[in-house]
PDB file of C-alpha atoms in Angstrom:
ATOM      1  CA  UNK Q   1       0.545 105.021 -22.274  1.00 34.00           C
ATOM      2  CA  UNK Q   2       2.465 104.633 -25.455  1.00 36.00           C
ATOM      3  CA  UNK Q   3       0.601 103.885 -28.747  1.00 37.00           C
ATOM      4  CA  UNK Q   4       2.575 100.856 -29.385  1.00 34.00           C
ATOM      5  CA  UNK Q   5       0.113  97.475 -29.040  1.00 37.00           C
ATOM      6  CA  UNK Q   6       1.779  94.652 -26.544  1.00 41.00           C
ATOM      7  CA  UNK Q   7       2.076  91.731 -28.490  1.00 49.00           C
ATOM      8  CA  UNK Q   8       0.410  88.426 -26.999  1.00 53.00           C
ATOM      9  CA  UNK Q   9       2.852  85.551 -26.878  1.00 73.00           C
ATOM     10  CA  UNK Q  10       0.963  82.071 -27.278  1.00 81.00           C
ATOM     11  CA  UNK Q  11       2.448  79.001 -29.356  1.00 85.00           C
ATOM     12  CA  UNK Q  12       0.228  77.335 -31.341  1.00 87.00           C
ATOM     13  CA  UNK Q  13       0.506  73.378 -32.004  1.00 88.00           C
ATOM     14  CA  UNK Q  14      -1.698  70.446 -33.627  1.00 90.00           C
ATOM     15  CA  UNK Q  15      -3.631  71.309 -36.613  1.00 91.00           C
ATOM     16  CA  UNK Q  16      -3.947  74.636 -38.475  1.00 91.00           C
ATOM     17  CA  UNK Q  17      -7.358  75.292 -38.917  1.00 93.00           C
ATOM     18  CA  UNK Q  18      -9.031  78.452 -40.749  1.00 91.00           C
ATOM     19  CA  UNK Q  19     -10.468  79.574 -37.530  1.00 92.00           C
ATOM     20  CA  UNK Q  20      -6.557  80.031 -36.259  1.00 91.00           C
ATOM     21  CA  UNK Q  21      -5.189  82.314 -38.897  1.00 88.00           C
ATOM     22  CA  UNK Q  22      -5.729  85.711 -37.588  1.00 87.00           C
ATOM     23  CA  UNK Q  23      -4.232  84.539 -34.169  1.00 83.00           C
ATOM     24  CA  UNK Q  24      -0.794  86.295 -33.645  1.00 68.00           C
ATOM     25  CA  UNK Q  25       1.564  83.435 -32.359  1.00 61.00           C
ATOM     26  CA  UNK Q  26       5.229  83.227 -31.696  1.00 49.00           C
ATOM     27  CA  UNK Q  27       7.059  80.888 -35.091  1.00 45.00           C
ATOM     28  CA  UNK Q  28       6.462  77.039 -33.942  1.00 48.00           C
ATOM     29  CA  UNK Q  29      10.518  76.459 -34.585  1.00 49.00           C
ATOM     30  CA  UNK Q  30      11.338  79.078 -32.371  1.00 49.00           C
ATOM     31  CA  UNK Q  31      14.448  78.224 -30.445  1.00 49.00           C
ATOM     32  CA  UNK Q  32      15.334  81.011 -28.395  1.00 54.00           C
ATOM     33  CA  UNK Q  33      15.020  80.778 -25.022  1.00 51.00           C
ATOM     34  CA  UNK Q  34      13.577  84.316 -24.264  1.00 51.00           C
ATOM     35  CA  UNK Q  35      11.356  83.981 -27.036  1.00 59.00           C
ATOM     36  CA  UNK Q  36       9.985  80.587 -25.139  1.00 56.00           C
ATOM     37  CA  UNK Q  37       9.972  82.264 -21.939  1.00 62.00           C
ATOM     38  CA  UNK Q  38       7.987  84.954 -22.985  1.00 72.00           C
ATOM     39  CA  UNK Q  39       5.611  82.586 -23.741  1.00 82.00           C
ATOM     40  CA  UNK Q  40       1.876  82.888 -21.996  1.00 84.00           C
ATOM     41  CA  UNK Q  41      -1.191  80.581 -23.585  1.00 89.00           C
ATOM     42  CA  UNK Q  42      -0.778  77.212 -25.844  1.00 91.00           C
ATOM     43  CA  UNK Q  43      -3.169  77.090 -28.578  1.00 93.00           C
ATOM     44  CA  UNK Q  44      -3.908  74.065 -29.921  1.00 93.00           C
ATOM     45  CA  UNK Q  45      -5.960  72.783 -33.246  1.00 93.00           C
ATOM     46  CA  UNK Q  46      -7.944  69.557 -33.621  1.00 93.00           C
ATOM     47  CA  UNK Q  47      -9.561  68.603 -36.351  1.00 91.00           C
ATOM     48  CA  UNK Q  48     -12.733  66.582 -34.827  1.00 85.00           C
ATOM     49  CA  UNK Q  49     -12.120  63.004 -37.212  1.00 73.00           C
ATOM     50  CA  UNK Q  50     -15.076  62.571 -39.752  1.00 73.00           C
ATOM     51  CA  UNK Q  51     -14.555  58.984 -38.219  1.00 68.00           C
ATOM     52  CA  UNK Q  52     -16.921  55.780 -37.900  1.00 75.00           C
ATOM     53  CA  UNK Q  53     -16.823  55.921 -34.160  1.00 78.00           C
ATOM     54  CA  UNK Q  54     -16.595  60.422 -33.971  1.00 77.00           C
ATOM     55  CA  UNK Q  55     -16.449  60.222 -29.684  1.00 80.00           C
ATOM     56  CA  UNK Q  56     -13.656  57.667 -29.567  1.00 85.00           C
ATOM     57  CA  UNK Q  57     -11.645  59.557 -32.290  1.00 85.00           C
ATOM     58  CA  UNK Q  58     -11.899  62.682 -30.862  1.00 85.00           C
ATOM     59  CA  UNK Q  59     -11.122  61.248 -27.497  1.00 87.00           C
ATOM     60  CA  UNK Q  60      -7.803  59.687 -28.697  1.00 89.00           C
ATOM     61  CA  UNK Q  61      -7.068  63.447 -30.987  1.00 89.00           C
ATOM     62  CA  UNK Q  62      -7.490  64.933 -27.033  1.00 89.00           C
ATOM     63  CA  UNK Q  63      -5.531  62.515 -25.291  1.00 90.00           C
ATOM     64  CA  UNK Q  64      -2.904  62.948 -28.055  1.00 91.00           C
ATOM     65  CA  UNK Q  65      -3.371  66.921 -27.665  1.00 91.00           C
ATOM     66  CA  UNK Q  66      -3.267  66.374 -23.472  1.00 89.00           C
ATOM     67  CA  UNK Q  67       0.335  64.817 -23.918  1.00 90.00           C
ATOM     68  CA  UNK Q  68       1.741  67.629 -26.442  1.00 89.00           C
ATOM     69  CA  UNK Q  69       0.524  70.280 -24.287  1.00 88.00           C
ATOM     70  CA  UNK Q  70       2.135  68.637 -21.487  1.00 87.00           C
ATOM     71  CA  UNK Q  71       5.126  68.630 -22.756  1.00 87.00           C
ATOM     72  CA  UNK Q  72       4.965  71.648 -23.886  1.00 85.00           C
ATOM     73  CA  UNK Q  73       4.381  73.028 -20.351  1.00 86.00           C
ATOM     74  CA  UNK Q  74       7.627  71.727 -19.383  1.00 83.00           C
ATOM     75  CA  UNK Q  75       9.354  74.179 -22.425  1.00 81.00           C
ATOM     76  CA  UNK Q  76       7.176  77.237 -21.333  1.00 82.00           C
ATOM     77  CA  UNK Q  77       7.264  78.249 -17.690  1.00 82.00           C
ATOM     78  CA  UNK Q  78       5.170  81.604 -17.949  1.00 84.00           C
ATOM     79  CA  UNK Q  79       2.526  79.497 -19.526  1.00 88.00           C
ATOM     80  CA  UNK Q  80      -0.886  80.690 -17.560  1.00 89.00           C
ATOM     81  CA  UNK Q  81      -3.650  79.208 -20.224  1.00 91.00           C
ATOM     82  CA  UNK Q  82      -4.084  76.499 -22.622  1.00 93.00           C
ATOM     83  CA  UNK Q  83      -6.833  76.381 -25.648  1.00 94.00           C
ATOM     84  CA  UNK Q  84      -7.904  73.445 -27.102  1.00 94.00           C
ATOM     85  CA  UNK Q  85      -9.906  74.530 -30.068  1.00 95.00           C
ATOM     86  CA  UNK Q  86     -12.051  71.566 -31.644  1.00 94.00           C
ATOM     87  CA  UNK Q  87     -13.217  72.056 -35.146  1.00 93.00           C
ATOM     88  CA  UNK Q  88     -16.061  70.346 -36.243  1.00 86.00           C
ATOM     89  CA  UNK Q  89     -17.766  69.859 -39.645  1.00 80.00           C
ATOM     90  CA  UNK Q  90     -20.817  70.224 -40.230  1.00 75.00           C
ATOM     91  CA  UNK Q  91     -21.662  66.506 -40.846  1.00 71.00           C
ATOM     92  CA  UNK Q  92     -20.250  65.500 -37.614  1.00 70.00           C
ATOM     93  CA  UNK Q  93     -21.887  64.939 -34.410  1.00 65.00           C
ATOM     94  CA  UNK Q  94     -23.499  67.411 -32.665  1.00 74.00           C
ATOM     95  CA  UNK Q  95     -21.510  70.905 -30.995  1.00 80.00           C
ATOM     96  CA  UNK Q  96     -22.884  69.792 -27.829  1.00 86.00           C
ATOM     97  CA  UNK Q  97     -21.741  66.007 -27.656  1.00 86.00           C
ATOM     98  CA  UNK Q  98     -18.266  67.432 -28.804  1.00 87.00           C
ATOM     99  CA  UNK Q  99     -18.475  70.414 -25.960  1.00 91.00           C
ATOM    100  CA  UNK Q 100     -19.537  68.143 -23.395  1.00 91.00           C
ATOM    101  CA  UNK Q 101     -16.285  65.562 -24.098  1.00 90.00           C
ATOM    102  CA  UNK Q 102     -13.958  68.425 -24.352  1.00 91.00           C
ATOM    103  CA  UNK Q 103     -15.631  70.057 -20.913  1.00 92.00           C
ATOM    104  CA  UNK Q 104     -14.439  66.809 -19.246  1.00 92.00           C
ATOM    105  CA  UNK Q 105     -11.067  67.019 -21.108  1.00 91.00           C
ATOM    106  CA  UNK Q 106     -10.310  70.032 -20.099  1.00 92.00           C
ATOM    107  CA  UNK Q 107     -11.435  69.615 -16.658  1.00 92.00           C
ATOM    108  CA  UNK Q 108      -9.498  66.681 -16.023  1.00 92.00           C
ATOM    109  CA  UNK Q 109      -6.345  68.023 -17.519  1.00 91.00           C
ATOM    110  CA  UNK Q 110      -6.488  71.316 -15.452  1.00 92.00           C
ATOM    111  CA  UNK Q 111      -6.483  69.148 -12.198  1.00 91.00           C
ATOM    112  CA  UNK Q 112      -3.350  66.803 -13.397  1.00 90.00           C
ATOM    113  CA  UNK Q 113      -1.773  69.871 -14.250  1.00 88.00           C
ATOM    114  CA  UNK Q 114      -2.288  71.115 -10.813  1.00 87.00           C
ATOM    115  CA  UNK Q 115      -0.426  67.989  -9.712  1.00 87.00           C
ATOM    116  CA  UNK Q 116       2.008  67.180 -12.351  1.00 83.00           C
ATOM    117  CA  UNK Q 117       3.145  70.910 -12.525  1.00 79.00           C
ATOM    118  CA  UNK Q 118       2.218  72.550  -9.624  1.00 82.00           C
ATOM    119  CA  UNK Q 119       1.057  75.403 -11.697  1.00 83.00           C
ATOM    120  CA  UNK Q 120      -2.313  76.840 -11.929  1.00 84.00           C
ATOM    121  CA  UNK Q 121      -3.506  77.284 -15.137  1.00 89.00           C
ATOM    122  CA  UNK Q 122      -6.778  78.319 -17.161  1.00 90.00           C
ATOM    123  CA  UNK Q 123      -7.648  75.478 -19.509  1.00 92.00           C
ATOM    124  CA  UNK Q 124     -10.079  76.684 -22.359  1.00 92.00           C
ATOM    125  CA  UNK Q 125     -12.402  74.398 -24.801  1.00 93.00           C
ATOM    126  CA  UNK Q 126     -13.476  75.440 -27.840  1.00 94.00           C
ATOM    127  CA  UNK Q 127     -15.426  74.142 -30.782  1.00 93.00           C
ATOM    128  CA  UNK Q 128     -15.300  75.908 -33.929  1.00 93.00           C
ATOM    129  CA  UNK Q 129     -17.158  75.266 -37.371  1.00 90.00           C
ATOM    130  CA  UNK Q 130     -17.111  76.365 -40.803  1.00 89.00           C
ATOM    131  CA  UNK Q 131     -19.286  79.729 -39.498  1.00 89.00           C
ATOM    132  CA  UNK Q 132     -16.393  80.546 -36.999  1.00 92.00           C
ATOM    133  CA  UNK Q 133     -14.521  83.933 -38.102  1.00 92.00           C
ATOM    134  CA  UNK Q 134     -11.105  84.177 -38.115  1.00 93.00           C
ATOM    135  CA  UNK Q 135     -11.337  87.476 -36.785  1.00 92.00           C
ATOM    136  CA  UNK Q 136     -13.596  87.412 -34.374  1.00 92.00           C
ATOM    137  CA  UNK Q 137     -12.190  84.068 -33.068  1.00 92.00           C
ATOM    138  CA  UNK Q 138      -8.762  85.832 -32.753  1.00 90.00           C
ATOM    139  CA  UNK Q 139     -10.539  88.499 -30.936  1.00 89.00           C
ATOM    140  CA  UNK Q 140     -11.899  86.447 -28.055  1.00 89.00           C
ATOM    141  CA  UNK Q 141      -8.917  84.276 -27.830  1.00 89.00           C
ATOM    142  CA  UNK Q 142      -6.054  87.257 -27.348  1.00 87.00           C
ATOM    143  CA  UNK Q 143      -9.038  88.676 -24.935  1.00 85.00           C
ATOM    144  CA  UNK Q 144      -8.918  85.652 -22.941  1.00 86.00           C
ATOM    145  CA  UNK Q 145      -5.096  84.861 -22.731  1.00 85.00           C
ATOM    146  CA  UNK Q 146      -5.233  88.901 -21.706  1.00 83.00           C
ATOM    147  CA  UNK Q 147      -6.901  87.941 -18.712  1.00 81.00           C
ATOM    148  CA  UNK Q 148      -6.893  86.375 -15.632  1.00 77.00           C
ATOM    149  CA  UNK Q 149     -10.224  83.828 -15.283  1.00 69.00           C
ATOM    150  CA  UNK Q 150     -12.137  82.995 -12.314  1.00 72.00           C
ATOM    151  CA  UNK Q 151     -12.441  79.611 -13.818  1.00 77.00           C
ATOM    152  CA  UNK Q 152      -9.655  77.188 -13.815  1.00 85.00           C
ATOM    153  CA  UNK Q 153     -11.220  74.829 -16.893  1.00 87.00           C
ATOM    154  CA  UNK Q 154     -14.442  75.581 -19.391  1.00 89.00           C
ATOM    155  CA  UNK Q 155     -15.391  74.567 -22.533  1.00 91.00           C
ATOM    156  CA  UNK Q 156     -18.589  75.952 -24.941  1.00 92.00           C
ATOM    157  CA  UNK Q 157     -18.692  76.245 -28.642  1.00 91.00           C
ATOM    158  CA  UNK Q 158     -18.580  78.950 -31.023  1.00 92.00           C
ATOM    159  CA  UNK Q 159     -22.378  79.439 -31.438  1.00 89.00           C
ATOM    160  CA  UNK Q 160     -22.230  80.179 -27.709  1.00 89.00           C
ATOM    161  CA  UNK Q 161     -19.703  83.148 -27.763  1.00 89.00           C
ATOM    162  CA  UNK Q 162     -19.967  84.435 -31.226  1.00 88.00           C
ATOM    163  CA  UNK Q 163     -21.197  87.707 -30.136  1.00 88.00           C
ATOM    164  CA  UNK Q 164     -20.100  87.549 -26.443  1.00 84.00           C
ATOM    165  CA  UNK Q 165     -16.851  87.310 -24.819  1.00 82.00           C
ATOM    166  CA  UNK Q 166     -15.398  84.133 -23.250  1.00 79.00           C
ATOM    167  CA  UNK Q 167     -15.540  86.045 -19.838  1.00 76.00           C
ATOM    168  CA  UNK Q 168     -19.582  86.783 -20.996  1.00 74.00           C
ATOM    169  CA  UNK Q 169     -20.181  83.424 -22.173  1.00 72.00           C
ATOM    170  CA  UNK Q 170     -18.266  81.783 -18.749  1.00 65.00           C
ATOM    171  CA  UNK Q 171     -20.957  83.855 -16.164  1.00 57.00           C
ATOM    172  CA  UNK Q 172     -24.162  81.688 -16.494  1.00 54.00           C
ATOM    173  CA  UNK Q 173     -21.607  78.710 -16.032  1.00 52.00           C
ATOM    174  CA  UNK Q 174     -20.573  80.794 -12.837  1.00 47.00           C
ATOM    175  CA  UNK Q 175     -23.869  81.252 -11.449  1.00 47.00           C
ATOM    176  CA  UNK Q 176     -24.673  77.595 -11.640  1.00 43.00           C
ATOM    177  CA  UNK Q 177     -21.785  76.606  -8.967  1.00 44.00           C
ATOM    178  CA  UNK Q 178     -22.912  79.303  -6.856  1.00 45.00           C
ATOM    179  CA  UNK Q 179     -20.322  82.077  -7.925  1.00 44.00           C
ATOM    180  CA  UNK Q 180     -23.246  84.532  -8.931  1.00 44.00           C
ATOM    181  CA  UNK Q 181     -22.443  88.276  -8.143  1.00 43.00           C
ATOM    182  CA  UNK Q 182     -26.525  89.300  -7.375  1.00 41.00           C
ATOM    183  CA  UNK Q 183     -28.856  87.558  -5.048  1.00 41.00           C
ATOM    184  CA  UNK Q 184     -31.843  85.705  -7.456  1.00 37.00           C
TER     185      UNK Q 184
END
């Protein structure tokens, strides 16, 4: 094996947020065509709204996302995993109200992608903060697009997988529909 690093192709959209930085992406104006088809995961930022009414505003900044990515899909046929990545500040509503919203998100978008596309793809939710590294963040995502899931859709937050892989954070989630490798 040659010392030379394979780079990982993914195309990130929305927002830029802090947390995205270190994340090695293909040039959003990229036009040419073996460039697109070398694409393989869609990243995409969202800025959770310091709004009046945070739920509804975040669920019309993922419906908004949903129709991007979609399109998007139609641009990138090697595309085999999508990543919503919710940021949140701190003086918005709780990681857990915003991971359970973007858990049904994602779930529902990985079955009308099933149907739209007739493509099966991993769909990936996660909410950042302001404690989120770059680095490490960068770390677990080019892990996870490296991969091929067991899971077709899950979301958590960043206080969840910190100091754990996506793959380490996903098992408990695993073991709860039955998937568990050891007899309890």
């Amino acid at each position: 094996m040659s010392g030379v690093r394979r780079r990982c192709h993914c195309w990130l959209c929305g927002d830029q947020l802090d947390c995205l930085k270190h994340l090695t992406a293909l040039d959003v104006g990229a036009q040419d065509a073996t460039e697109r088809r070398g694409v393989r995961a869609l990243v995409i930022g969202i800025h959770m709204p310091d709004a009046e009414h945070p739920r509804q505003a975040l669920k019309s900044r993922l419906r908004n996302a949903r129709d991007a990515i979609n399109t998007h899909l139609r641009w990138h046929p090697m595309v085999r995993h999508v990543i919503y990545v919710v940021h949140r500040d701190p003086a918005s509503a709780s990681p857990d109200k915003a991971v359970r919203l973007l858990s049904t998100t994602v779930r529902a978008h990985h079955a009308e992608i099933e149907m739209r596309h007739g493509r099966d793809i991993c769909i990936t939710g996660i909410v950042t903060s302001n404690q989120t590294s770059p680095e490490a963040f960068a770390k677990r995502v080019n892990d996870r697009i490296r991969t091929a899931p067991f899971e077709g859709s899950y979301a958590t937050s960043w206080d969840e997988i910190a100091d754990k892989s996506l793959a380490a954070g996903v098992c408990p989630f695993l073991c709860v529909w039955g998937f568990g490798l050891v007899d309890s």
